[in-house]
Short mmCIF file of C-alpha atoms in Angstrom, two decimals:
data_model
loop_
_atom_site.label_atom_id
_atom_site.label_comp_id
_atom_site.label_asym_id
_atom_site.label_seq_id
_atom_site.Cartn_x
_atom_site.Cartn_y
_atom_site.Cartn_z
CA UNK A 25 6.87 -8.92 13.87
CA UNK A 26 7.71 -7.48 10.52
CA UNK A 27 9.12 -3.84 9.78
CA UNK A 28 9.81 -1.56 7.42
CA UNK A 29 12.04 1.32 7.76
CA UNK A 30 13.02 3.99 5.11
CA UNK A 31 15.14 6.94 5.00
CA UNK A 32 13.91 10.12 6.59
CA UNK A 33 12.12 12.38 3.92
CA UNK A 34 11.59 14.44 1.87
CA UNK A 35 13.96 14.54 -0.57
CA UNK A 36 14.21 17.20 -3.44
CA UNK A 37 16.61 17.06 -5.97
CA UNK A 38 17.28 18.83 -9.29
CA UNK A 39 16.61 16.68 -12.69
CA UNK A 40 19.37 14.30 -13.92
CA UNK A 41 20.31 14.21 -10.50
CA UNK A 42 21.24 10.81 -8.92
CA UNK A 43 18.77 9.24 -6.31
CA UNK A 44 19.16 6.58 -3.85
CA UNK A 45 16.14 5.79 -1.21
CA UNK A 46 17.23 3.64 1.39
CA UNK A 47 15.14 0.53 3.02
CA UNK A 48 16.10 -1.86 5.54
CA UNK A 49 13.66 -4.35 7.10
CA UNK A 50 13.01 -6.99 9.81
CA UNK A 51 11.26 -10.14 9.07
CA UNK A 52 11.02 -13.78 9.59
CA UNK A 53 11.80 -16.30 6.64
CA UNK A 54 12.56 -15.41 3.41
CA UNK A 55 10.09 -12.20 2.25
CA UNK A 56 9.46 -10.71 -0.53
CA UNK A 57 10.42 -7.03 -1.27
CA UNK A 58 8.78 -4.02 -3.18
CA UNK A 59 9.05 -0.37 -3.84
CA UNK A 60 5.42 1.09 -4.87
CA UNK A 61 5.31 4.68 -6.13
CA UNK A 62 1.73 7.28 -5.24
CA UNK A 63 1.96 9.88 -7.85
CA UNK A 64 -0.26 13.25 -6.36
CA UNK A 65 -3.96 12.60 -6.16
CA UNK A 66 -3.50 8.61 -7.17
CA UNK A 67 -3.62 5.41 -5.28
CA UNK A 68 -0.33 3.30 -5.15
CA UNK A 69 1.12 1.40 -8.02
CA UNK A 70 3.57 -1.18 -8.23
CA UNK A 71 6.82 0.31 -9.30
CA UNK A 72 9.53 -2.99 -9.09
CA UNK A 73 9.55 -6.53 -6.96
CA UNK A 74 12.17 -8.75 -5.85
CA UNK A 75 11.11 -12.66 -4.56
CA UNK A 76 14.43 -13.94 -3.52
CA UNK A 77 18.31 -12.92 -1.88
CA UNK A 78 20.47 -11.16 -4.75
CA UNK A 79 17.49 -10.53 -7.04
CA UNK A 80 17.47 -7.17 -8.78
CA UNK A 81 14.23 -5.46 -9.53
CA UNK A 82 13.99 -3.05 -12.09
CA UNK A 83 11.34 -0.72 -14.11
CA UNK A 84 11.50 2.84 -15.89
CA UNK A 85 14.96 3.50 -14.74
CA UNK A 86 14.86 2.77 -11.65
CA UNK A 87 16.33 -0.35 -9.88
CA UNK A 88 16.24 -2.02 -6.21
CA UNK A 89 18.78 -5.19 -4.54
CA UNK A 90 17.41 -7.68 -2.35
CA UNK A 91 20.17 -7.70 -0.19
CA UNK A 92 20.04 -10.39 2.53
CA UNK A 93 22.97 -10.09 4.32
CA UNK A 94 22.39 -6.55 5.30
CA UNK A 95 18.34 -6.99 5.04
CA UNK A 96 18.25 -3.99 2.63
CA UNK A 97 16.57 -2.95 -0.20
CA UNK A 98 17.29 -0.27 -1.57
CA UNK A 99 16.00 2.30 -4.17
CA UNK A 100 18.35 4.16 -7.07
CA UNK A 101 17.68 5.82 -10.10
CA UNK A 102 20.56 7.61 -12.20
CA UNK A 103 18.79 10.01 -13.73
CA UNK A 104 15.69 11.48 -12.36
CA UNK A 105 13.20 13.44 -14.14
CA UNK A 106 10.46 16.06 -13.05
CA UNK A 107 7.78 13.36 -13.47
CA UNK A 108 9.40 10.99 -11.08
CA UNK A 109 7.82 13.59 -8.21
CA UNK A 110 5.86 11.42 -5.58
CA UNK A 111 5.91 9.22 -2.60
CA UNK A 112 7.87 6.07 -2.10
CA UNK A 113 6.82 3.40 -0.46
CA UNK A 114 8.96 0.31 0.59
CA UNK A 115 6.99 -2.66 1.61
CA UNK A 116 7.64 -6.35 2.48
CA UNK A 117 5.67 -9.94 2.37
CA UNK A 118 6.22 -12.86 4.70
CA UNK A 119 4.53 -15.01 1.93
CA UNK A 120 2.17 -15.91 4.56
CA UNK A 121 -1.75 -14.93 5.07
CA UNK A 122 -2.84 -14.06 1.93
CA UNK A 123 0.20 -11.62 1.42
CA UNK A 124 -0.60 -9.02 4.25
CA UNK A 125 1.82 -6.37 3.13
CA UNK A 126 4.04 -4.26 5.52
CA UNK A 127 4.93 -0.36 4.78
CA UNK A 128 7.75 1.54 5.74
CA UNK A 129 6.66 5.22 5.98
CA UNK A 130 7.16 6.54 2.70
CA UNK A 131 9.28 9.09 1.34
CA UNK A 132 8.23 12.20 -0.49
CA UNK A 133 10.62 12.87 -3.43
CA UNK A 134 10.31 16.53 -5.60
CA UNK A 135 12.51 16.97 -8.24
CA UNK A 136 13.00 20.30 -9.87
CA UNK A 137 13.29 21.39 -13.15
CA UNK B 7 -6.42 -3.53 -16.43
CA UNK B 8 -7.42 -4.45 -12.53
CA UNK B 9 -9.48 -1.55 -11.67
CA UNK B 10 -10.34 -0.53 -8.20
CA UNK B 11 -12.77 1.80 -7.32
CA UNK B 12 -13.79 3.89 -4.19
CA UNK B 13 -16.55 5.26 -3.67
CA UNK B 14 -15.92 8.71 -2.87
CA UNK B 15 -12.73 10.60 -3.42
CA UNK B 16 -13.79 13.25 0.30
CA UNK B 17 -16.00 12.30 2.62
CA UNK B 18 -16.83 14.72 5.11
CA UNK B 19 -18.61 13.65 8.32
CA UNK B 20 -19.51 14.73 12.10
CA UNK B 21 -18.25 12.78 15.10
CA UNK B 22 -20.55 10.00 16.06
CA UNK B 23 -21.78 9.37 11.86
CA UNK B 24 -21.58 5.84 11.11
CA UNK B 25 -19.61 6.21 7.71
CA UNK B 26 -19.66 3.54 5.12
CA UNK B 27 -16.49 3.14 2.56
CA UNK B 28 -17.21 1.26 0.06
CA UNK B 29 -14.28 -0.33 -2.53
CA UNK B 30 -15.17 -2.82 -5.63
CA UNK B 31 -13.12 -4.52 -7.78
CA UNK B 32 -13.18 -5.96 -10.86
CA UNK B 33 -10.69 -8.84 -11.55
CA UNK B 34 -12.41 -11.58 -9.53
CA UNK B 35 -9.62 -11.34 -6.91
CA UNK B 36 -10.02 -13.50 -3.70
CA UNK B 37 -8.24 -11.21 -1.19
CA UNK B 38 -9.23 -7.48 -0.27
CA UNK B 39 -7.67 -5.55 2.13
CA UNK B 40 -8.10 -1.36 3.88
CA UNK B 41 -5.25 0.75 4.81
CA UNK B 42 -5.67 4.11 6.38
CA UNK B 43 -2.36 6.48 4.85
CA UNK B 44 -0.96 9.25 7.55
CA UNK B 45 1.89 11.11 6.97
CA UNK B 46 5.03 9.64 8.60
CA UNK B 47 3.41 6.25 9.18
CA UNK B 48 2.90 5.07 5.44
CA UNK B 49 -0.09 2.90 5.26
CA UNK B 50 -1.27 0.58 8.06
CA UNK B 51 -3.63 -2.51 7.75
CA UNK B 52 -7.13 -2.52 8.80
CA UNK B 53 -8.57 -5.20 8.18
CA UNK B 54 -8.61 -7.79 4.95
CA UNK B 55 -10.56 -10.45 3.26
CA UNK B 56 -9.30 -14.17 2.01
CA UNK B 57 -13.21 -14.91 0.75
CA UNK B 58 -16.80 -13.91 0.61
CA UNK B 59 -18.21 -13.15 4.71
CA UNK B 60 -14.37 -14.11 5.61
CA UNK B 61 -12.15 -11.16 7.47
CA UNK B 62 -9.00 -10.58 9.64
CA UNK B 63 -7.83 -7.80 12.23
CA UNK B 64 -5.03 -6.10 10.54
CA UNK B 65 -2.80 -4.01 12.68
CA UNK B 66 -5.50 -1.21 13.97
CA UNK B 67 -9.09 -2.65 13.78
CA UNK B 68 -10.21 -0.72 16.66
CA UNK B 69 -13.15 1.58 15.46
CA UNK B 70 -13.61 -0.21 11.94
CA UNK B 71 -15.74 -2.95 10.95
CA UNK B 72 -15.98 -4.46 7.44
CA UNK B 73 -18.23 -6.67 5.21
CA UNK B 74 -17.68 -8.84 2.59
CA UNK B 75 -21.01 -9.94 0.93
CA UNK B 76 -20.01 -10.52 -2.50
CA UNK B 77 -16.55 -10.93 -4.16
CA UNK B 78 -16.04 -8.07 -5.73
CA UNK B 79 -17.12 -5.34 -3.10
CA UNK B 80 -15.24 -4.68 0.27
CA UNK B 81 -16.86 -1.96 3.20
CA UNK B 82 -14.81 -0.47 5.87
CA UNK B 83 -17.46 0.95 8.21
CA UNK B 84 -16.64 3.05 10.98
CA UNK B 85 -19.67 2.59 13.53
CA UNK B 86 -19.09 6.03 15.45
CA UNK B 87 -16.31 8.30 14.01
CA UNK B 88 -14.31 10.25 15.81
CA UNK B 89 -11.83 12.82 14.92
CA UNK B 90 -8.82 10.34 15.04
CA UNK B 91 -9.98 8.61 12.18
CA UNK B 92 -9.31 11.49 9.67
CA UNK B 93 -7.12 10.42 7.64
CA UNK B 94 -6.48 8.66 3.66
CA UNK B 95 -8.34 5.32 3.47
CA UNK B 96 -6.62 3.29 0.29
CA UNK B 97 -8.28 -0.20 -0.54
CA UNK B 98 -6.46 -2.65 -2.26
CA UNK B 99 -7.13 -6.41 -3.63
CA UNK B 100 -4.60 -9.33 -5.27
CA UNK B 101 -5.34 -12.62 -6.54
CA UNK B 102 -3.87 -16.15 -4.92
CA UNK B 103 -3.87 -16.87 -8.91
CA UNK B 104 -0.64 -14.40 -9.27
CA UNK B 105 2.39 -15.87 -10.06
CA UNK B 106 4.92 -15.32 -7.44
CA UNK B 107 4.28 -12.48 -4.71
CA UNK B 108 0.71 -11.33 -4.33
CA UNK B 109 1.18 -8.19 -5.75
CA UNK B 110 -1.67 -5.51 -4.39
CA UNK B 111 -3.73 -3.35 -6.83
CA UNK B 112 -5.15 0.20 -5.32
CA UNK B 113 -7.60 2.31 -5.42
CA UNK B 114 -7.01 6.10 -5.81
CA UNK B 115 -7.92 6.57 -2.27
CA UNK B 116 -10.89 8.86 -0.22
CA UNK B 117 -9.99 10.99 2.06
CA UNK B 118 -12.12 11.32 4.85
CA UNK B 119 -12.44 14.14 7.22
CA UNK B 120 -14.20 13.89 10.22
CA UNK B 121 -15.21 16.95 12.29
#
């Protein structure tokens, strides 16, 4: 079946500080790959997408590689800011029934001023 | 803006309550689907919804039901709660419409505590 597995959390760092989140998965076919982002108190949101091998997805800084070879995906930002505080969520689709997602565990991220 | 609402944001309830959860949505989106969130296991699949009275077992239907009656409104019922089912229950929907992957669209999530 498919899996999702991310790095072990949580992860503080201090502002302008460089992050990287990593995601690796198992599936069958040809998936497609997300990060979504729960800010505290909120429901998840889509934070960046990638359909296809050597696709880059990218949105408010940060940015995520559909890596086949190594069946990786994942997660940087150069620069991160106070707001970026949340949990991460890595998260795959076989493209088949009715795109059932699959979610690695998540990763808690605090950033200080 | 897809909006998805829950009907409570806490829930508190005794073991052996038959607890409703109810989750509308308002983009006319075919599939539905409940996740319960627990720390160190991200979110797992309940159950989901293709179509009106249509459902499939996600990964951990045991002690859930659901209904589908109309489009636009999705119930997770849990017919005898017990204490293992405290936990974050996030409902989610996407159209077959969307243009590539299906993204998902959440709600903000109830947290249910059962005691």
């Amino acid at each position: 079946g498919n899996s999702v597995t991310q790095m072990e959390g949580p992860v503080t760092l201090s502002e302008e500080a460089f992050l990287t989140i990593n995601c690796t998965y198992t599936a069958t076919g040809y998936p497609s790959l997300f990060w979504y982002v729960q800010y505290p108190g909120e429901g998840l949101q889509l934070l960046l997408k990638a359909t296809k091998a050597d696709d880059k997805g990218s949105n408010k800084g940060f940015e995520a590689t559909y890596r086949k070879e190594t069946t990786s995906f994942h997660l940087e930002k150069g620069s991160v800011q106070v707001s970026d505080s949340a949990v991460y969520f890595c998260a795959l689709s076989d493209r088949t029934s009715y795109g059932k997602l699959t979610f690695g565990q998540g990763t808690i991220l605090t950033v200080h001023p | 803006d897809v909006k998805v609402t829950q009907s409570s944001r806490y829930l508190v309830k005794r073991t052996g309550e038959k607890v409703f959860l109810e989750c509308v949505q308002d983009m006319d989106h075919e599939n539905m689907f409940w996740y319960r969130q627990d720390p160190g296991l991200g979110l797992r699949l309940i159950y989901f919804s293709y179509d009106v009275k249509m459902k499939e077992k996600g990964d951990i239907p045991e002690g859930y039901s659901v209904s589908r009656e109309k489009k636009e409104r999705f119930s997770l019922i849990l017919e005898s709660a017990s204490t293992n089912q405290t936990s974050m229950y996030l409902c989610a929907s996407s159209s077959e419409l969307d243009r590539g992957p299906l993204r998902q669209y959440f709600g903000p999530g109830t947290r249910l505590t059962v005691t």
